[in-house]
Amino acid sequence: MTKAADEPQKDAIRSWWANAPMTYGEDHGQAMYTLADGSVENVELGSQRFFELADAVFYRWNEPLHRDDVPFANLFEYERFRGKRVLEVGCGMGCMSMNWARQGARMTSIDLNPVSIAQTRRRFKVFGLEGDILEADAEKLPFDDATFDHVYSWGVVHHTSNIRVAISEMYRVLKPGGRASLMLYNRNSILSKILVGWAEGFINLENLSLDPLELSSRYGDGARQEGNPHTWPVTKREIRRDLMPQFTNLEIKTLGTDVPEALNTWLPGLTRRAMTTAMVKSLARRWGWSLWMTGDKPSW
Ligand SMILES: C[S@@+](CC[C@H](N)C(=O)[O-])C[C@H]1O[C@@H](n2cnc3c(N)ncnc32)[C@H](O)[C@@H]1O
C-alpha cells in the first residue's frame, strides 16, 4: 500500500482504538467491576482502584504468564533489562509498561491513539512511576536508529496497516545486540479457523461477502463493537520468511493461553468435562491464538 493510500486507514485505526481503547472483555476498562464474591464495585475512571481492577481482568486472561506474583515474569526478561532502555509499541492502557517500570526499566511507551496515551500517562502518575509516553505510529517511530536495548509489543502490530514496516521499525530503533519480542495473533489457530472462519463467518454467511482480512477484522478482536479496521493474524512461516528475516536467534512459540476459553465459547461445557487438561494444553500449544516471538539484532 502506498503512503498516501495508507493514511485514511491509519486514521480509521487510530479513531477506532480511541473509541474502544480496551477490548479484553466487557468488564475491562469500565467503571463497574464484578468482584470474585459476586459483588459489584463502581470506580472512578482513572483512579488507582480503576487501574487495579482493570489490570486484574487482564492478568486473569494471562494467568500462565505470571510467576511469583510478578505479572508476565514468565514472558519478560525483567532482570536482563533492568536499568536499560525499553520501548513498548502500542501500550494501550499501559499495564505492561507499568510492570516494566516497576521492575526498573527506563521505559518509553508509544501508542497511535491519544486516549491510550492519556490513560498510560495518568497510570504512571497515579502509581508514581517515570517514563516517556508519547503518541506515535509504529510504522514511523520517532526515535533514532539504535536507541533501545529492548523493544516489545503485545497484540498490536497485526492491527496496523503494514505489519512488515512496523517490525522493521522495531528493528531499526534497537541497538545492535538488542532484543525484540512480539505477540501477534496466529492465523493457524482454533480461534481463527473455527471461531472466526466457521462459527461466525460461515454461520452468518459473512464468508460469502467478506474477504479473509475483512472477516478476521470483523471477528478477530472487538467483535462486540462489530470488529475493527484491521486485524490480520500471521503464520509462523510468514514470520520467519517475510516479517522477521533480519533477526537472529529467532524463536516462535504458541502461547495458547486462550484455547480453553475459545473452546468453551464454541462448545459450551464440553471442554472442561470431556477433555483432559493435557489435551487442552496440547491443543493450545499447536492451535493457540497468540504467537510469541523473540529475536535479536546482530551485534556486528
Ligand atoms: C489490543 S490493543 C493492545 C494494547 C496493549 N498492548 C495491551 O495489551 O493492553 C491494540 C493497541 O494497538 C494500538 N495500535 C494500532 N495500530 C498502531 C500503530 N500503527 N502504532 C501504534 N499503536 C497502534 C491501538 O491504538 C491499541 O491501543
Tab-separated table of C-alpha atoms and ligand atoms in Angstrom:
chain	number	residue	atom	x	y	z
A	1	MET	CA	0.000	0.000	0.000
A	2	THR	CA	1.374	3.471	-0.843
A	3	LYS	CA	1.864	6.050	1.883
A	4	ALA	CA	-0.962	8.298	0.646
A	5	ALA	CA	-3.386	5.388	0.338
A	6	ASP	CA	-2.414	4.222	3.798
A	7	GLU	CA	-3.321	7.453	5.667
A	8	PRO	CA	-7.148	7.171	5.703
A	9	GLN	CA	-6.853	3.643	7.030
A	10	LYS	CA	-4.398	4.768	9.711
A	11	ASP	CA	-6.889	7.453	10.769
A	12	ALA	CA	-9.621	4.806	10.945
A	13	ILE	CA	-7.381	2.565	13.090
A	14	ARG	CA	-6.486	5.487	15.389
A	15	SER	CA	-10.067	6.593	15.945
A	16	TRP	CA	-11.407	3.056	16.325
A	17	TRP	CA	-8.976	2.332	19.163
A	18	ALA	CA	-9.533	5.775	20.699
A	19	ASN	CA	-13.240	4.935	20.943
A	20	ALA	CA	-12.706	1.376	22.174
A	21	PRO	CA	-9.322	1.544	23.892
A	22	MET	CA	-9.751	-1.806	25.588
A	23	THR	CA	-11.359	-4.889	24.159
A	24	TYR	CA	-10.410	-7.552	26.673
A	25	GLY	CA	-13.911	-8.328	27.851
A	26	GLU	CA	-16.958	-6.369	28.846
A	27	ASP	CA	-15.685	-5.622	32.309
A	28	HIS	CA	-12.251	-4.390	31.300
A	29	GLY	CA	-11.565	-0.655	31.212
A	30	GLN	CA	-15.034	0.248	32.503
A	31	ALA	CA	-16.215	1.983	35.663
A	32	MET	CA	-18.086	-1.070	37.008
A	33	TYR	CA	-16.499	-4.366	38.031
A	34	THR	CA	-17.937	-7.636	39.320
A	35	LEU	CA	-15.645	-8.966	42.038
A	36	ALA	CA	-14.843	-12.609	42.797
A	37	ASP	CA	-17.524	-12.773	45.529
A	38	GLY	CA	-20.170	-11.579	43.052
A	39	SER	CA	-20.439	-8.067	44.463
A	40	VAL	CA	-20.247	-5.084	42.143
A	41	GLU	CA	-17.832	-2.196	42.596
A	42	ASN	CA	-18.094	1.158	40.874
A	43	VAL	CA	-14.854	3.051	40.496
A	44	GLU	CA	-13.814	6.464	39.290
A	45	LEU	CA	-12.238	6.223	35.836
A	46	GLY	CA	-8.506	6.911	36.045
A	47	SER	CA	-8.297	6.262	39.799
A	48	GLN	CA	-5.787	3.843	41.307
A	49	ARG	CA	-8.610	1.386	42.041
A	50	PHE	CA	-9.786	1.633	38.422
A	51	PHE	CA	-6.375	0.551	37.145
A	52	GLU	CA	-6.115	-2.215	39.747
A	53	LEU	CA	-9.470	-3.731	38.794
A	54	ALA	CA	-8.890	-3.375	35.038
A	55	ASP	CA	-5.454	-4.995	35.442
A	56	ALA	CA	-6.942	-7.863	37.453
A	57	VAL	CA	-9.069	-8.755	34.405
A	58	PHE	CA	-6.043	-8.551	32.101
A	59	TYR	CA	-3.951	-10.676	34.483
A	60	ARG	CA	-6.695	-13.297	34.747
A	61	TRP	CA	-6.690	-13.671	30.967
A	62	ASN	CA	-2.947	-14.283	31.017
A	63	GLU	CA	-2.647	-16.382	34.170
A	64	PRO	CA	0.109	-18.802	32.980
A	65	LEU	CA	2.423	-15.920	32.118
A	66	HIS	CA	2.925	-14.717	35.705
A	67	ARG	CA	5.461	-16.021	38.230
A	68	ASP	CA	5.983	-15.403	41.947
A	69	ASP	CA	3.362	-12.647	41.969
A	70	VAL	CA	5.220	-10.747	39.257
A	71	PRO	CA	2.919	-10.186	36.283
A	72	PHE	CA	4.288	-11.564	32.989
A	73	ALA	CA	7.528	-12.750	34.610
A	74	ASN	CA	7.334	-15.947	32.521
A	75	LEU	CA	7.341	-13.807	29.406
A	76	PHE	CA	9.549	-10.818	30.001
A	77	GLU	CA	13.276	-10.717	30.831
A	78	TYR	CA	12.928	-8.032	33.505
A	79	GLU	CA	16.306	-8.821	35.108
A	80	ARG	CA	18.240	-8.628	31.878
A	81	PHE	CA	16.911	-5.161	31.004
A	82	ARG	CA	16.902	-3.573	34.458
A	83	GLY	CA	18.274	-0.022	34.119
A	84	LYS	CA	18.192	-0.354	30.305
A	85	ARG	CA	16.106	1.463	27.716
A	86	VAL	CA	12.916	-0.440	26.876
A	87	LEU	CA	10.252	0.576	24.333
A	88	GLU	CA	6.669	-0.706	24.264
A	89	VAL	CA	4.987	-0.325	20.876
A	90	GLY	CA	1.211	0.037	21.359
A	91	CYS	CA	0.961	0.401	25.142
A	92	GLY	CA	-2.850	0.565	25.336
A	93	MET	CA	-3.777	1.308	28.929
A	94	GLY	CA	-0.149	0.912	29.992
A	95	CYS	CA	-0.378	-2.184	32.196
A	96	MET	CA	2.700	-3.901	30.777
A	97	SER	CA	4.706	-0.651	30.647
A	98	MET	CA	3.884	-0.138	34.324
A	99	ASN	CA	5.227	-3.587	35.182
A	100	TRP	CA	8.460	-2.944	33.267
A	101	ALA	CA	8.895	0.421	35.007
A	102	ARG	CA	8.308	-1.237	38.395
A	103	GLN	CA	11.000	-3.768	37.541
A	104	GLY	CA	13.499	-0.975	36.908
A	105	ALA	CA	13.452	-0.493	33.121
A	106	ARG	CA	13.893	3.004	31.676
A	107	MET	CA	10.558	2.967	29.953
A	108	THR	CA	9.323	4.594	26.752
A	109	SER	CA	5.776	3.774	25.601
A	110	ILE	CA	4.033	4.756	22.390
A	111	ASP	CA	0.548	4.256	21.025
A	112	LEU	CA	-1.275	5.516	17.954
A	113	ASN	CA	-4.375	6.706	19.782
A	114	PRO	CA	-4.457	9.683	22.162
A	115	VAL	CA	-6.850	8.082	24.654
A	116	SER	CA	-4.402	5.280	25.414
A	117	ILE	CA	-1.611	7.809	25.818
A	118	ALA	CA	-3.707	9.838	28.277
A	119	GLN	CA	-4.579	6.649	30.204
A	120	THR	CA	-0.965	5.492	30.370
A	121	ARG	CA	0.284	8.920	31.479
A	122	ARG	CA	-2.420	9.001	34.135
A	123	ARG	CA	-1.474	5.490	35.285
A	124	PHE	CA	2.211	6.400	35.631
A	125	LYS	CA	1.243	9.474	37.650
A	126	VAL	CA	-1.152	7.557	39.918
A	127	PHE	CA	1.466	4.888	40.652
A	128	GLY	CA	4.388	7.328	40.919
A	129	LEU	CA	6.344	5.889	38.001
A	130	GLU	CA	8.644	7.529	35.479
A	131	GLY	CA	8.519	7.040	31.737
A	132	ASP	CA	8.294	8.777	28.375
A	133	ILE	CA	4.818	8.205	26.996
A	134	LEU	CA	4.022	9.540	23.558
A	135	GLU	CA	1.571	9.356	20.713
A	136	ALA	CA	3.307	7.817	17.692
A	137	ASP	CA	2.840	5.398	14.838
A	138	ALA	CA	4.574	2.019	14.999
A	139	GLU	CA	5.308	2.388	11.302
A	140	LYS	CA	7.170	5.690	11.817
A	141	LEU	CA	8.811	5.514	15.214
A	142	PRO	CA	10.103	8.962	16.268
A	143	PHE	CA	13.436	7.638	17.562
A	144	ASP	CA	16.962	7.492	16.213
A	145	ASP	CA	18.434	4.242	14.995
A	146	ALA	CA	19.888	2.057	17.750
A	147	THR	CA	18.166	3.783	20.689
A	148	PHE	CA	16.745	0.869	22.737
A	149	ASP	CA	18.106	-2.255	24.407
A	150	HIS	CA	14.740	-3.980	24.188
A	151	VAL	CA	11.610	-3.332	22.127
A	152	TYR	CA	8.412	-5.281	22.639
A	153	SER	CA	4.800	-5.205	21.553
A	154	TRP	CA	1.741	-7.133	22.705
A	155	GLY	CA	-1.276	-7.623	20.468
A	156	VAL	CA	-0.685	-4.514	18.364
A	157	VAL	CA	1.234	-4.985	15.136
A	158	HIS	CA	-1.444	-7.168	13.461
A	159	HIS	CA	-3.729	-4.110	13.831
A	160	THR	CA	-1.519	-1.771	11.821
A	161	SER	CA	-1.831	-1.494	8.053
A	162	ASN	CA	1.714	-2.579	7.254
A	163	ILE	CA	2.944	-5.243	9.660
A	164	ARG	CA	6.320	-5.625	7.944
A	165	VAL	CA	7.126	-1.902	8.157
A	166	ALA	CA	6.213	-1.817	11.864
A	167	ILE	CA	8.543	-4.745	12.618
A	168	SER	CA	11.366	-3.213	10.560
A	169	GLU	CA	10.938	-0.021	12.592
A	170	MET	CA	11.290	-2.036	15.809
A	171	TYR	CA	14.490	-3.489	14.359
A	172	ARG	CA	15.828	-0.062	13.325
A	173	VAL	CA	15.456	1.513	16.777
A	174	LEU	CA	17.058	-1.478	18.526
A	175	LYS	CA	20.714	-1.203	19.496
A	176	PRO	CA	22.985	-3.836	17.922
A	177	GLY	CA	22.771	-6.824	20.252
A	178	GLY	CA	19.314	-5.705	21.433
A	179	ARG	CA	16.267	-7.926	21.571
A	180	ALA	CA	12.735	-7.575	20.195
A	181	SER	CA	9.686	-9.525	21.384
A	182	LEU	CA	6.186	-9.500	19.955
A	183	MET	CA	2.833	-11.140	20.425
A	184	LEU	CA	0.914	-11.475	17.184
A	185	TYR	CA	-2.257	-13.418	16.502
A	186	ASN	CA	-1.919	-16.807	14.858
A	187	ARG	CA	-3.829	-17.459	11.638
A	188	ASN	CA	-3.362	-21.220	12.144
A	189	SER	CA	-5.293	-21.186	15.393
A	190	ILE	CA	-8.524	-22.570	16.715
A	191	LEU	CA	-9.918	-19.104	17.175
A	192	SER	CA	-9.033	-18.044	13.670
A	193	LYS	CA	-10.047	-21.193	11.860
A	194	ILE	CA	-13.055	-22.320	13.859
A	195	LEU	CA	-14.454	-19.327	15.697
A	196	VAL	CA	-13.751	-16.608	13.137
A	197	GLY	CA	-13.883	-18.572	9.892
A	198	TRP	CA	-16.539	-21.134	10.718
A	199	ALA	CA	-18.695	-20.238	13.691
A	200	GLU	CA	-19.008	-16.577	12.762
A	201	GLY	CA	-18.191	-16.332	9.058
A	202	PHE	CA	-19.950	-19.467	7.810
A	203	ILE	CA	-22.960	-19.455	10.128
A	204	ASN	CA	-23.646	-15.767	9.452
A	205	LEU	CA	-22.913	-16.306	5.750
A	206	GLU	CA	-20.420	-13.489	6.005
A	207	ASN	CA	-17.695	-15.588	4.448
A	208	LEU	CA	-19.590	-15.068	1.181
A	209	SER	CA	-19.333	-11.290	1.271
A	210	LEU	CA	-16.173	-10.618	3.320
A	211	ASP	CA	-12.617	-11.466	2.262
A	212	PRO	CA	-10.310	-13.154	4.839
A	213	LEU	CA	-8.901	-9.828	6.100
A	214	GLU	CA	-12.383	-8.334	6.499
A	215	LEU	CA	-13.661	-11.469	8.243
A	216	SER	CA	-10.751	-11.546	10.605
A	217	SER	CA	-11.067	-7.818	11.333
A	218	ARG	CA	-14.793	-8.306	11.988
A	219	TYR	CA	-14.446	-11.181	14.471
A	220	GLY	CA	-10.770	-11.400	15.470
A	221	ASP	CA	-10.859	-8.576	18.004
A	222	GLY	CA	-13.568	-6.251	19.216
A	223	ALA	CA	-16.396	-8.442	17.889
A	224	ARG	CA	-18.782	-6.714	20.320
A	225	GLN	CA	-18.016	-3.434	18.562
A	226	GLU	CA	-18.554	-5.039	15.126
A	227	GLY	CA	-14.865	-5.577	14.615
A	228	ASN	CA	-12.073	-3.118	13.922
A	229	PRO	CA	-10.430	-1.663	10.813
A	230	HIS	CA	-7.501	-4.066	10.633
A	231	THR	CA	-6.761	-7.412	12.277
A	232	TRP	CA	-4.551	-9.690	10.261
A	233	PRO	CA	-3.165	-12.728	12.109
A	234	VAL	CA	0.093	-14.156	10.786
A	235	THR	CA	1.627	-17.612	10.434
A	236	LYS	CA	4.939	-18.893	11.784
A	237	ARG	CA	6.135	-19.314	8.207
A	238	GLU	CA	5.411	-15.667	7.368
A	239	ILE	CA	7.254	-14.547	10.479
A	240	ARG	CA	10.379	-16.494	9.553
A	241	ARG	CA	10.331	-15.752	5.845
A	242	ASP	CA	8.800	-12.278	5.430
A	243	LEU	CA	8.383	-10.445	8.719
A	244	MET	CA	11.490	-11.079	10.832
A	245	PRO	CA	14.190	-12.433	8.473
A	246	GLN	CA	16.709	-9.829	9.658
A	247	PHE	CA	16.631	-11.088	13.289
A	248	THR	CA	18.992	-13.734	14.637
A	249	ASN	CA	18.143	-16.323	17.335
A	250	LEU	CA	14.532	-16.123	16.248
A	251	GLU	CA	12.236	-18.183	18.451
A	252	ILE	CA	8.495	-18.521	17.958
A	253	LYS	CA	6.172	-20.224	20.384
A	254	THR	CA	2.429	-20.536	20.640
A	255	LEU	CA	1.232	-19.271	23.988
A	256	GLY	CA	-2.181	-20.898	23.784
A	257	THR	CA	-3.458	-19.314	26.979
A	258	ASP	CA	-6.749	-18.627	25.239
A	259	VAL	CA	-7.652	-22.087	23.940
A	260	PRO	CA	-9.779	-23.387	26.855
A	261	GLU	CA	-11.776	-20.147	26.728
A	262	ALA	CA	-12.162	-20.355	22.951
A	263	LEU	CA	-13.313	-23.983	23.058
A	264	ASN	CA	-15.774	-23.190	25.810
A	265	THR	CA	-17.308	-20.467	23.675
A	266	TRP	CA	-17.668	-22.782	20.751
A	267	LEU	CA	-18.762	-25.915	22.623
A	268	PRO	CA	-20.153	-24.656	25.939
A	269	GLY	CA	-19.480	-27.009	28.804
A	270	LEU	CA	-17.853	-29.713	26.697
A	271	THR	CA	-14.264	-28.618	27.027
A	272	ARG	CA	-13.805	-28.977	30.737
A	273	ARG	CA	-15.844	-32.174	31.034
A	274	ALA	CA	-14.726	-34.145	28.002
A	275	MET	CA	-11.144	-33.022	27.618
A	276	THR	CA	-8.269	-33.608	29.954
A	277	THR	CA	-6.019	-30.719	30.883
A	278	ALA	CA	-3.231	-32.396	28.913
A	279	MET	CA	-5.413	-32.471	25.794
A	280	VAL	CA	-6.312	-28.807	26.171
A	281	LYS	CA	-2.644	-27.903	26.706
A	282	SER	CA	-1.560	-29.864	23.680
A	283	LEU	CA	-4.219	-28.166	21.546
A	284	ALA	CA	-3.192	-24.847	22.982
A	285	ARG	CA	0.438	-25.377	22.003
A	286	ARG	CA	-0.436	-26.198	18.427
A	287	TRP	CA	-3.530	-24.124	17.868
A	288	GLY	CA	-3.395	-21.208	20.267
A	289	TRP	CA	-4.318	-17.715	19.204
A	290	SER	CA	-1.180	-15.935	20.401
A	291	LEU	CA	2.277	-16.360	18.879
A	292	TRP	CA	5.180	-15.040	20.923
A	293	MET	CA	8.371	-14.366	19.047
A	294	THR	CA	11.750	-13.187	20.189
A	295	GLY	CA	14.685	-12.183	18.011
A	296	ASP	CA	17.977	-10.349	18.315
A	297	LYS	CA	19.558	-7.614	16.242
A	298	PRO	CA	23.049	-8.850	15.386
A	299	SER	CA	25.767	-7.013	17.293
A	300	TRP	CA	28.019	-6.673	14.248
B	1	LIG	C1	-5.483	-4.706	21.605
B	1	LIG	S1	-4.774	-3.134	21.998
B	1	LIG	C2	-3.326	-3.696	22.857
B	1	LIG	C3	-2.823	-2.678	23.832
B	1	LIG	C4	-1.781	-3.192	24.821
B	1	LIG	N1	-0.591	-3.678	24.176
B	1	LIG	C5	-2.385	-4.262	25.704
B	1	LIG	O1	-2.085	-5.428	25.547
B	1	LIG	O2	-3.206	-3.912	26.540
B	1	LIG	C6	-4.130	-2.587	20.421
B	1	LIG	C7	-3.433	-1.233	20.503
B	1	LIG	O3	-2.658	-1.060	19.304
B	1	LIG	C8	-2.618	0.313	19.024
B	1	LIG	N2	-2.171	0.491	17.638
B	1	LIG	C9	-2.758	0.062	16.496
B	1	LIG	N3	-2.039	0.430	15.421
B	1	LIG	C10	-0.952	1.093	15.899
B	1	LIG	C11	0.163	1.745	15.280
B	1	LIG	N4	0.314	1.783	13.958
B	1	LIG	N5	1.074	2.340	16.070
B	1	LIG	C12	0.960	2.329	17.419
B	1	LIG	N6	-0.079	1.733	18.064
B	1	LIG	C13	-1.027	1.133	17.306
B	1	LIG	C14	-4.047	0.753	19.300
B	1	LIG	O4	-4.176	2.150	19.434
B	1	LIG	C15	-4.357	-0.029	20.582
B	1	LIG	O5	-4.066	0.732	21.722
